[in-house]
CSV table of C-alpha atoms and ligand atoms in Angstrom, one decimal:
chain,number,residue,atom,x,y,z
A,1,MET,CA,10.8,-37.7,-28.4
A,2,ALA,CA,12.5,-37.6,-25.0
A,3,THR,CA,11.1,-38.1,-21.4
A,4,ALA,CA,13.1,-35.7,-19.0
A,5,TYR,CA,13.7,-35.7,-15.5
A,6,VAL,CA,15.1,-32.8,-13.1
A,7,TYR,CA,17.4,-33.3,-10.3
A,8,ASP,CA,20.0,-31.2,-8.4
A,9,PRO,CA,22.3,-32.1,-5.6
A,10,LEU,CA,21.0,-29.2,-3.6
A,11,TYR,CA,17.8,-30.9,-3.0
A,12,LEU,CA,19.7,-33.2,-0.8
A,13,LYS,CA,21.1,-30.3,1.5
A,14,HIS,CA,17.5,-29.5,3.1
A,15,ASP,CA,17.8,-32.4,5.4
A,16,GLU,CA,16.7,-33.6,8.8
A,17,PRO,CA,17.7,-37.4,8.9
A,18,THR,CA,15.1,-38.3,11.7
A,19,HIS,CA,12.2,-36.7,9.7
A,20,PRO,CA,10.3,-38.8,7.2
A,21,GLU,CA,11.0,-36.0,4.5
A,22,ASN,CA,14.7,-36.5,4.3
A,23,SER,CA,17.2,-36.6,1.8
A,24,ARG,CA,17.5,-40.3,1.7
A,25,ARG,CA,14.3,-40.4,-0.4
A,26,LEU,CA,15.9,-38.7,-3.4
A,27,GLU,CA,19.1,-40.6,-3.0
A,28,GLN,CA,17.1,-43.9,-2.9
A,29,ILE,CA,15.2,-42.8,-6.1
A,30,MET,CA,18.2,-41.8,-8.0
A,31,GLN,CA,20.0,-45.1,-7.0
A,32,HIS,CA,17.1,-47.2,-8.1
A,33,LEU,CA,16.9,-45.3,-11.6
A,34,ARG,CA,20.5,-45.8,-12.1
A,35,GLU,CA,20.2,-49.5,-11.2
A,36,LEU,CA,17.4,-50.3,-13.5
A,37,GLY,CA,19.0,-48.7,-16.3
A,38,LEU,CA,16.1,-46.1,-16.5
A,39,GLN,CA,18.3,-42.9,-16.0
A,40,LYS,CA,20.4,-43.3,-19.1
A,41,ARG,CA,17.1,-43.5,-21.2
A,42,LEU,CA,16.0,-40.1,-19.7
A,43,ARG,CA,17.0,-36.6,-20.8
A,44,SER,CA,18.5,-34.6,-17.9
A,45,ILE,CA,17.3,-31.1,-17.3
A,46,ASP,CA,19.3,-28.7,-15.3
A,47,ALA,CA,17.5,-27.0,-12.6
A,48,ARG,CA,17.6,-23.3,-11.8
A,49,ASP,CA,16.5,-20.9,-9.0
A,50,ALA,CA,13.0,-19.5,-9.2
A,51,THR,CA,12.9,-15.9,-9.0
A,52,ALA,CA,11.3,-13.9,-6.1
A,53,GLU,CA,8.8,-12.6,-8.6
A,54,GLU,CA,8.0,-16.1,-9.7
A,55,VAL,CA,7.4,-17.5,-6.2
A,56,ALA,CA,5.6,-14.2,-5.3
A,57,ALA,CA,3.1,-15.2,-7.8
A,58,VAL,CA,1.9,-17.6,-5.2
A,59,HIS,CA,3.3,-16.6,-1.8
A,60,ARG,CA,3.3,-13.3,0.2
A,61,PRO,CA,6.7,-11.4,0.2
A,62,GLY,CA,6.8,-11.4,3.8
A,63,TYR,CA,6.5,-15.2,3.9
A,64,ILE,CA,9.2,-15.5,1.5
A,65,GLU,CA,11.5,-13.4,3.6
A,66,GLU,CA,10.5,-15.3,6.6
A,67,ILE,CA,11.9,-18.6,4.9
A,68,ARG,CA,14.9,-16.8,3.5
A,69,ALA,CA,15.6,-15.5,7.4
A,70,ALA,CA,14.8,-18.7,9.0
A,71,SER,CA,17.4,-20.6,6.8
A,72,GLU,CA,20.3,-18.3,8.0
A,73,GLY,CA,20.2,-20.0,11.6
A,74,SER,CA,20.6,-23.7,12.6
A,75,LEU,CA,17.9,-26.2,12.0
A,76,GLY,CA,14.6,-25.1,13.3
A,77,TRP,CA,10.7,-25.9,13.2
A,78,LEU,CA,8.2,-23.6,11.5
A,79,ASP,CA,5.4,-25.9,12.6
A,80,MET,CA,5.1,-29.0,14.3
A,81,ASP,CA,6.1,-31.2,11.4
A,82,THR,CA,7.9,-28.6,8.9
A,83,TYR,CA,11.6,-28.0,9.3
A,84,VAL,CA,13.9,-25.3,8.0
A,85,GLY,CA,17.7,-25.7,7.9
A,86,PRO,CA,20.8,-23.7,6.6
A,87,TYR,CA,20.1,-24.8,3.1
A,88,SER,CA,16.3,-25.1,3.1
A,89,TYR,CA,15.6,-21.7,1.2
A,90,ALA,CA,18.2,-22.1,-1.4
A,91,ALA,CA,16.8,-25.8,-1.9
A,92,ALA,CA,13.2,-24.5,-2.0
A,93,LEU,CA,14.0,-21.8,-4.6
A,94,ARG,CA,15.6,-24.5,-6.8
A,95,ALA,CA,12.8,-27.0,-6.3
A,96,ALA,CA,10.3,-24.4,-7.8
A,97,GLY,CA,12.9,-23.6,-10.3
A,98,GLY,CA,13.5,-27.1,-11.3
A,99,LEU,CA,9.9,-27.7,-12.1
A,100,LEU,CA,9.7,-24.4,-14.1
A,101,GLN,CA,12.6,-25.7,-16.2
A,102,ALA,CA,10.7,-28.9,-16.7
A,103,VAL,CA,7.9,-26.8,-17.9
A,104,GLU,CA,10.0,-24.9,-20.2
A,105,ALA,CA,11.6,-27.9,-21.7
A,106,VAL,CA,8.1,-29.4,-22.5
A,107,PHE,CA,7.0,-26.1,-24.2
A,108,GLN,CA,10.2,-25.6,-26.0
A,109,GLY,CA,10.2,-29.2,-27.5
A,110,GLN,CA,13.1,-30.4,-25.7
A,111,ALA,CA,11.1,-33.2,-24.0
A,112,HIS,CA,7.8,-34.7,-24.6
A,113,ASN,CA,6.9,-35.2,-20.8
A,114,ALA,CA,9.0,-34.7,-17.7
A,115,PHE,CA,9.2,-35.6,-13.9
A,116,ALA,CA,10.8,-32.9,-11.5
A,117,LEU,CA,12.5,-35.0,-8.8
A,118,VAL,CA,12.7,-32.3,-6.3
A,119,ARG,CA,12.7,-31.3,-2.4
A,120,PRO,CA,11.4,-29.9,-0.4
A,121,PRO,CA,7.7,-30.8,-1.6
A,122,GLY,CA,5.1,-28.1,-2.0
A,123,HIS,CA,1.5,-29.1,-2.2
A,124,HIS,CA,0.6,-28.0,1.5
A,125,ALA,CA,2.3,-24.6,1.6
A,126,VAL,CA,-0.2,-21.8,1.5
A,127,ALA,CA,0.2,-18.1,0.8
A,128,SER,CA,1.8,-17.1,3.9
A,129,ARG,CA,2.5,-20.2,5.8
A,130,ALA,CA,4.6,-23.3,5.5
A,131,MET,CA,2.8,-26.7,6.4
A,132,GLY,CA,3.1,-30.4,6.2
A,133,PHE,CA,7.0,-30.4,5.2
A,134,CYS,CA,6.3,-27.9,2.3
A,135,LEU,CA,7.8,-24.6,2.0
A,136,PHE,CA,7.1,-23.2,-1.3
A,137,ASN,CA,4.2,-24.5,-3.4
A,138,ASN,CA,6.2,-25.9,-6.3
A,139,VAL,CA,3.0,-27.0,-8.5
A,140,ALA,CA,1.0,-23.8,-7.8
A,141,ILE,CA,4.1,-21.7,-8.8
A,142,ALA,CA,4.5,-23.9,-11.9
A,143,ALA,CA,0.8,-23.4,-12.8
A,144,ARG,CA,0.9,-19.7,-12.2
A,145,TYR,CA,4.1,-19.5,-14.4
A,146,ALA,CA,2.3,-21.5,-17.3
A,147,LEU,CA,-0.7,-19.1,-17.1
A,148,ARG,CA,1.4,-15.8,-17.0
A,149,GLU,CA,4.6,-16.6,-19.1
A,150,LEU,CA,3.3,-19.0,-21.5
A,151,LYS,CA,-0.1,-17.5,-21.8
A,152,LEU,CA,-2.0,-20.7,-21.1
A,153,GLU,CA,-5.6,-20.5,-20.2
A,154,ARG,CA,-6.5,-23.7,-18.8
A,155,VAL,CA,-4.0,-25.7,-16.7
A,156,LEU,CA,-5.2,-29.1,-15.0
A,157,ILE,CA,-3.5,-29.9,-11.9
A,158,VAL,CA,-3.9,-33.6,-10.7
A,159,ASP,CA,-2.7,-34.5,-7.2
A,160,PHE,CA,-2.5,-38.2,-6.3
A,161,ASP,CA,-0.6,-37.7,-3.2
A,162,LEU,CA,-2.1,-39.6,-0.1
A,163,HIS,CA,-2.9,-35.9,1.5
A,164,HIS,CA,-5.0,-33.2,0.3
A,165,GLY,CA,-2.9,-30.3,-1.4
A,166,ASN,CA,-4.8,-27.7,0.5
A,167,GLY,CA,-2.1,-25.0,-0.5
A,168,THR,CA,-2.6,-25.7,-4.4
A,169,GLN,CA,-6.3,-25.6,-3.9
A,170,ASP,CA,-6.3,-22.4,-2.2
A,171,ALA,CA,-3.9,-20.9,-4.9
A,172,PHE,CA,-6.7,-21.4,-7.6
A,173,TYR,CA,-9.9,-21.8,-5.7
A,174,ALA,CA,-11.6,-18.6,-7.1
A,175,GLU,CA,-10.4,-19.1,-10.6
A,176,PRO,CA,-11.3,-21.4,-13.6
A,177,THR,CA,-7.6,-20.9,-15.3
A,178,ALA,CA,-6.5,-24.0,-13.1
A,179,LEU,CA,-8.5,-27.1,-12.4
A,180,TYR,CA,-7.5,-28.7,-9.3
A,181,PHE,CA,-8.2,-32.4,-9.0
A,182,SER,CA,-7.2,-34.4,-5.8
A,183,THR,CA,-7.6,-37.8,-4.5
A,184,HIS,CA,-6.6,-38.1,-0.8
A,185,GLN,CA,-7.3,-40.1,2.2
A,186,TYR,CA,-10.1,-38.5,4.2
A,187,PRO,CA,-10.6,-37.6,7.1
A,188,HIS,CA,-6.8,-37.2,7.5
A,189,TYR,CA,-4.0,-34.4,7.3
A,190,PRO,CA,-4.7,-31.5,6.5
A,191,GLY,CA,-8.4,-32.0,7.1
A,192,THR,CA,-9.5,-30.3,4.0
A,193,GLY,CA,-10.6,-31.8,0.6
A,194,HIS,CA,-14.4,-32.6,1.3
A,195,TYR,CA,-16.2,-33.2,-2.2
A,196,GLN,CA,-18.5,-30.4,-1.5
A,197,GLU,CA,-15.3,-27.9,-1.7
A,198,THR,CA,-16.0,-27.2,-5.3
A,199,GLY,CA,-14.6,-23.6,-5.8
A,200,ARG,CA,-15.8,-20.1,-5.4
A,201,GLY,CA,-17.2,-17.3,-7.7
A,202,ALA,CA,-15.7,-17.8,-11.3
A,203,GLY,CA,-13.6,-20.8,-9.8
A,204,GLN,CA,-17.1,-22.6,-8.9
A,205,GLY,CA,-16.7,-26.3,-10.4
A,206,TYR,CA,-13.1,-25.9,-11.0
A,207,THR,CA,-11.9,-27.8,-7.6
A,208,VAL,CA,-12.8,-31.4,-7.8
A,209,ASP,CA,-11.9,-33.2,-4.5
A,210,VAL,CA,-12.1,-37.0,-4.1
A,211,PRO,CA,-12.1,-37.7,-0.5
A,212,LEU,CA,-11.4,-41.5,-0.1
A,213,SER,CA,-11.6,-43.8,3.0
A,214,ALA,CA,-8.6,-45.5,4.3
A,215,GLY,CA,-8.2,-48.8,2.6
A,216,THR,CA,-8.7,-47.6,-1.0
A,217,GLY,CA,-6.6,-49.5,-3.4
A,218,ASP,CA,-5.7,-50.1,-7.1
A,219,LEU,CA,-9.3,-51.0,-8.1
A,220,GLY,CA,-10.9,-47.9,-6.3
A,221,TYR,CA,-8.3,-45.4,-7.6
A,222,GLY,CA,-8.5,-46.9,-11.1
A,223,ARG,CA,-12.3,-46.3,-11.0
A,224,VAL,CA,-11.9,-42.8,-9.8
A,225,SER,CA,-9.6,-42.1,-12.7
A,226,ASP,CA,-12.1,-43.7,-15.2
A,227,GLU,CA,-15.2,-42.3,-13.8
A,228,ILE,CA,-14.3,-38.9,-12.6
A,229,LEU,CA,-10.9,-37.6,-13.7
A,230,VAL,CA,-11.2,-38.8,-17.2
A,231,PRO,CA,-14.7,-37.0,-17.9
A,232,VAL,CA,-13.7,-34.0,-15.9
A,233,ALA,CA,-10.4,-33.6,-18.0
A,234,ARG,CA,-12.4,-34.0,-21.3
A,235,ARG,CA,-14.9,-31.5,-20.1
A,236,TYR,CA,-12.1,-29.1,-19.2
A,237,GLN,CA,-9.7,-29.3,-22.3
A,238,PRO,CA,-6.4,-28.5,-20.5
A,239,GLN,CA,-3.4,-27.2,-22.4
A,240,LEU,CA,-0.9,-28.6,-19.8
A,241,ILE,CA,-1.6,-31.5,-17.1
A,242,LEU,CA,0.7,-30.9,-14.0
A,243,VAL,CA,0.8,-33.6,-11.4
A,244,SER,CA,1.6,-33.5,-7.7
A,245,ALA,CA,3.1,-37.1,-7.6
A,246,GLY,CA,3.0,-38.2,-4.0
A,247,TYR,CA,3.7,-41.9,-3.5
A,248,ASP,CA,2.5,-42.2,0.2
A,249,ALA,CA,-0.8,-43.7,-0.8
A,250,HIS,CA,1.4,-47.0,-1.3
A,251,TRP,CA,0.3,-49.8,0.9
A,252,ALA,CA,3.8,-49.9,2.6
A,253,ASP,CA,3.7,-46.3,3.3
A,254,PRO,CA,4.2,-45.5,7.1
A,255,LEU,CA,2.1,-42.3,7.0
A,256,GLY,CA,-1.0,-43.4,5.3
A,257,GLY,CA,-3.6,-46.0,5.2
A,258,MET,CA,-4.1,-46.5,1.6
A,259,LEU,CA,-3.5,-49.8,-0.4
A,260,LEU,CA,-2.3,-48.6,-3.8
A,261,SER,CA,0.7,-50.8,-5.2
A,262,VAL,CA,3.2,-49.9,-7.6
A,263,SER,CA,1.3,-51.4,-10.4
A,264,GLY,CA,-1.7,-49.4,-9.3
A,265,TYR,CA,0.5,-46.1,-9.5
A,266,ALA,CA,1.7,-47.1,-12.9
A,267,SER,CA,-2.0,-47.5,-14.0
A,268,MET,CA,-2.7,-44.2,-12.9
A,269,VAL,CA,0.0,-42.7,-14.7
A,270,ARG,CA,-0.9,-44.5,-17.8
A,271,THR,CA,-4.3,-43.0,-17.7
A,272,LEU,CA,-2.7,-39.5,-17.3
A,273,VAL,CA,-0.4,-40.2,-20.4
A,274,ALA,CA,-3.4,-41.1,-22.3
A,275,LEU,CA,-5.4,-38.1,-21.3
A,276,ALA,CA,-2.4,-35.8,-22.0
A,277,GLU,CA,-1.8,-37.3,-25.5
A,278,GLU,CA,-5.7,-36.9,-26.2
A,279,LEU,CA,-6.1,-33.5,-24.9
A,280,CYS,CA,-2.7,-31.4,-24.8
A,281,GLN,CA,-0.2,-33.0,-27.2
A,282,GLY,CA,1.3,-35.1,-24.3
A,283,LYS,CA,2.2,-32.1,-22.4
A,284,LEU,CA,2.6,-33.9,-18.7
A,285,ILE,CA,4.8,-32.7,-16.0
A,286,LEU,CA,5.1,-34.2,-12.6
A,287,THR,CA,6.7,-33.1,-9.5
A,288,LEU,CA,7.7,-35.1,-6.6
A,289,GLU,CA,5.4,-34.7,-3.2
A,290,GLY,CA,5.3,-37.1,-0.3
A,291,GLY,CA,6.3,-41.1,-0.1
A,292,TYR,CA,8.0,-42.2,2.9
A,293,ASN,CA,8.7,-46.0,2.4
A,294,LEU,CA,11.9,-45.7,0.6
A,295,GLU,CA,11.6,-49.1,-1.3
A,296,ALA,CA,7.9,-48.2,-2.5
A,297,LEU,CA,8.8,-44.7,-3.2
A,298,ALA,CA,11.8,-45.7,-5.5
A,299,ALA,CA,10.0,-48.5,-7.2
A,300,SER,CA,6.8,-46.2,-7.9
A,301,VAL,CA,9.0,-43.5,-9.2
A,302,ALA,CA,10.9,-46.0,-11.4
A,303,ALA,CA,7.5,-47.4,-12.6
A,304,THR,CA,6.3,-43.8,-13.3
A,305,PHE,CA,9.2,-43.1,-15.6
A,306,ALA,CA,8.9,-46.5,-17.1
A,307,VAL,CA,5.3,-45.4,-18.1
A,308,LEU,CA,6.3,-42.0,-19.3
A,309,LEU,CA,8.8,-43.8,-21.6
A,310,GLY,CA,6.1,-45.9,-23.1
A,311,ASP,CA,7.2,-49.3,-21.4
A,312,GLU,CA,4.3,-52.1,-21.5
A,313,GLN,CA,5.6,-53.6,-18.4
A,314,VAL,CA,6.7,-52.2,-15.0
A,315,GLU,CA,8.5,-53.8,-12.2
A,316,ASP,CA,6.6,-54.2,-8.8
A,317,PRO,CA,8.9,-55.6,-6.4
A,318,LEU,CA,6.6,-55.1,-3.5
A,319,GLY,CA,3.5,-56.7,-5.0
A,320,PRO,CA,0.0,-55.9,-4.2
A,321,ALA,CA,-1.7,-55.1,-0.7
A,322,ARG,CA,-2.8,-58.0,1.2
A,323,HIS,CA,-5.9,-56.5,2.6
A,324,ALA,CA,-9.3,-56.1,1.0
A,325,GLU,CA,-10.2,-52.7,-0.4
A,326,GLN,CA,-12.8,-50.3,0.6
A,327,PRO,CA,-15.6,-49.6,-1.8
A,328,VAL,CA,-15.8,-46.4,-3.6
A,329,ASP,CA,-19.2,-46.6,-4.9
A,330,ALA,CA,-20.7,-43.9,-2.5
A,331,VAL,CA,-17.8,-41.3,-3.1
A,332,ILE,CA,-17.9,-41.7,-6.9
A,333,HIS,CA,-21.6,-41.1,-7.0
A,334,ALA,CA,-21.3,-38.1,-4.7
A,335,VAL,CA,-18.5,-36.5,-6.6
A,336,ARG,CA,-20.1,-37.0,-9.9
A,337,ARG,CA,-23.4,-35.6,-8.5
A,338,VAL,CA,-22.0,-32.3,-7.4
A,339,HIS,CA,-20.0,-31.8,-10.5
A,340,GLY,CA,-22.8,-32.6,-12.8
A,341,LEU,CA,-21.3,-35.5,-14.5
A,342,ASP,CA,-24.4,-37.8,-14.2
B,1,ZN,ZN1,1.4,-36.7,1.4
């Protein structure tokens, strides 16, 4: 069965060319997918606008209105690094709705797995505030939709972006219906994501943060996948795996200090595909978050699609990092201990 993607030209209209999170990111991804002949192997899913109600399942109505009103003027700034322009509200609604369409396509059997190539990204956005280039929290909106509309009881959200997805963590911190698992550079923006953040109340134990030192690379991420993510996922038994797919942990990324390669990203996605096949009939849906070196971003997204399609080989035009990796033994030990995996 097919691997699907979601793309909409409206995603390019939220743009500030001097900002790292600009429309060229997505243009480069699409161009690279065409050049490699990957796009024609994929099923295209049309995006739609998320409804006010769907967005309000995660964000306060006053905040949604604030974004709508801010989009009526010329380009402005919601915080030091998050811009909003004339098309931002429309693009943000369609980004969230695009991911919802991907979820629908997989649950209706039109696709086996899917990757929503959306902008603006979402995982930093909290209930009533934009943060870190993010307006609406696409992955949280999709998880909430899967719980409410599809009546799921357990959604696993894996966030391999360089940064901690504070907004996503917040949205489900006190409930067990979504398990949030994140690897991230720590300490780093936005400052959250210590391994002692494990959830609250009924959500205790359903937030799994893996704070990694700058300099963590393919070997370290691979060990975290095998020694933390796999046992956590098997214990949780998700009915769907959603992924905040950020590619700013690549060694060439200008915003981060991690050492992942394209091949390293591909092996993480391979682990996710295997977990989805084992636990939830392959239901794996990714959504684009960060990634700011255009060549590394496009190559990593292409490698991700190749793995989703079942290809044995992926292309890694940038090659491996040229620095030695930081060890991960201490953090793996700490996370396994607080989550009772030992
Ligand atoms: Zn990021």
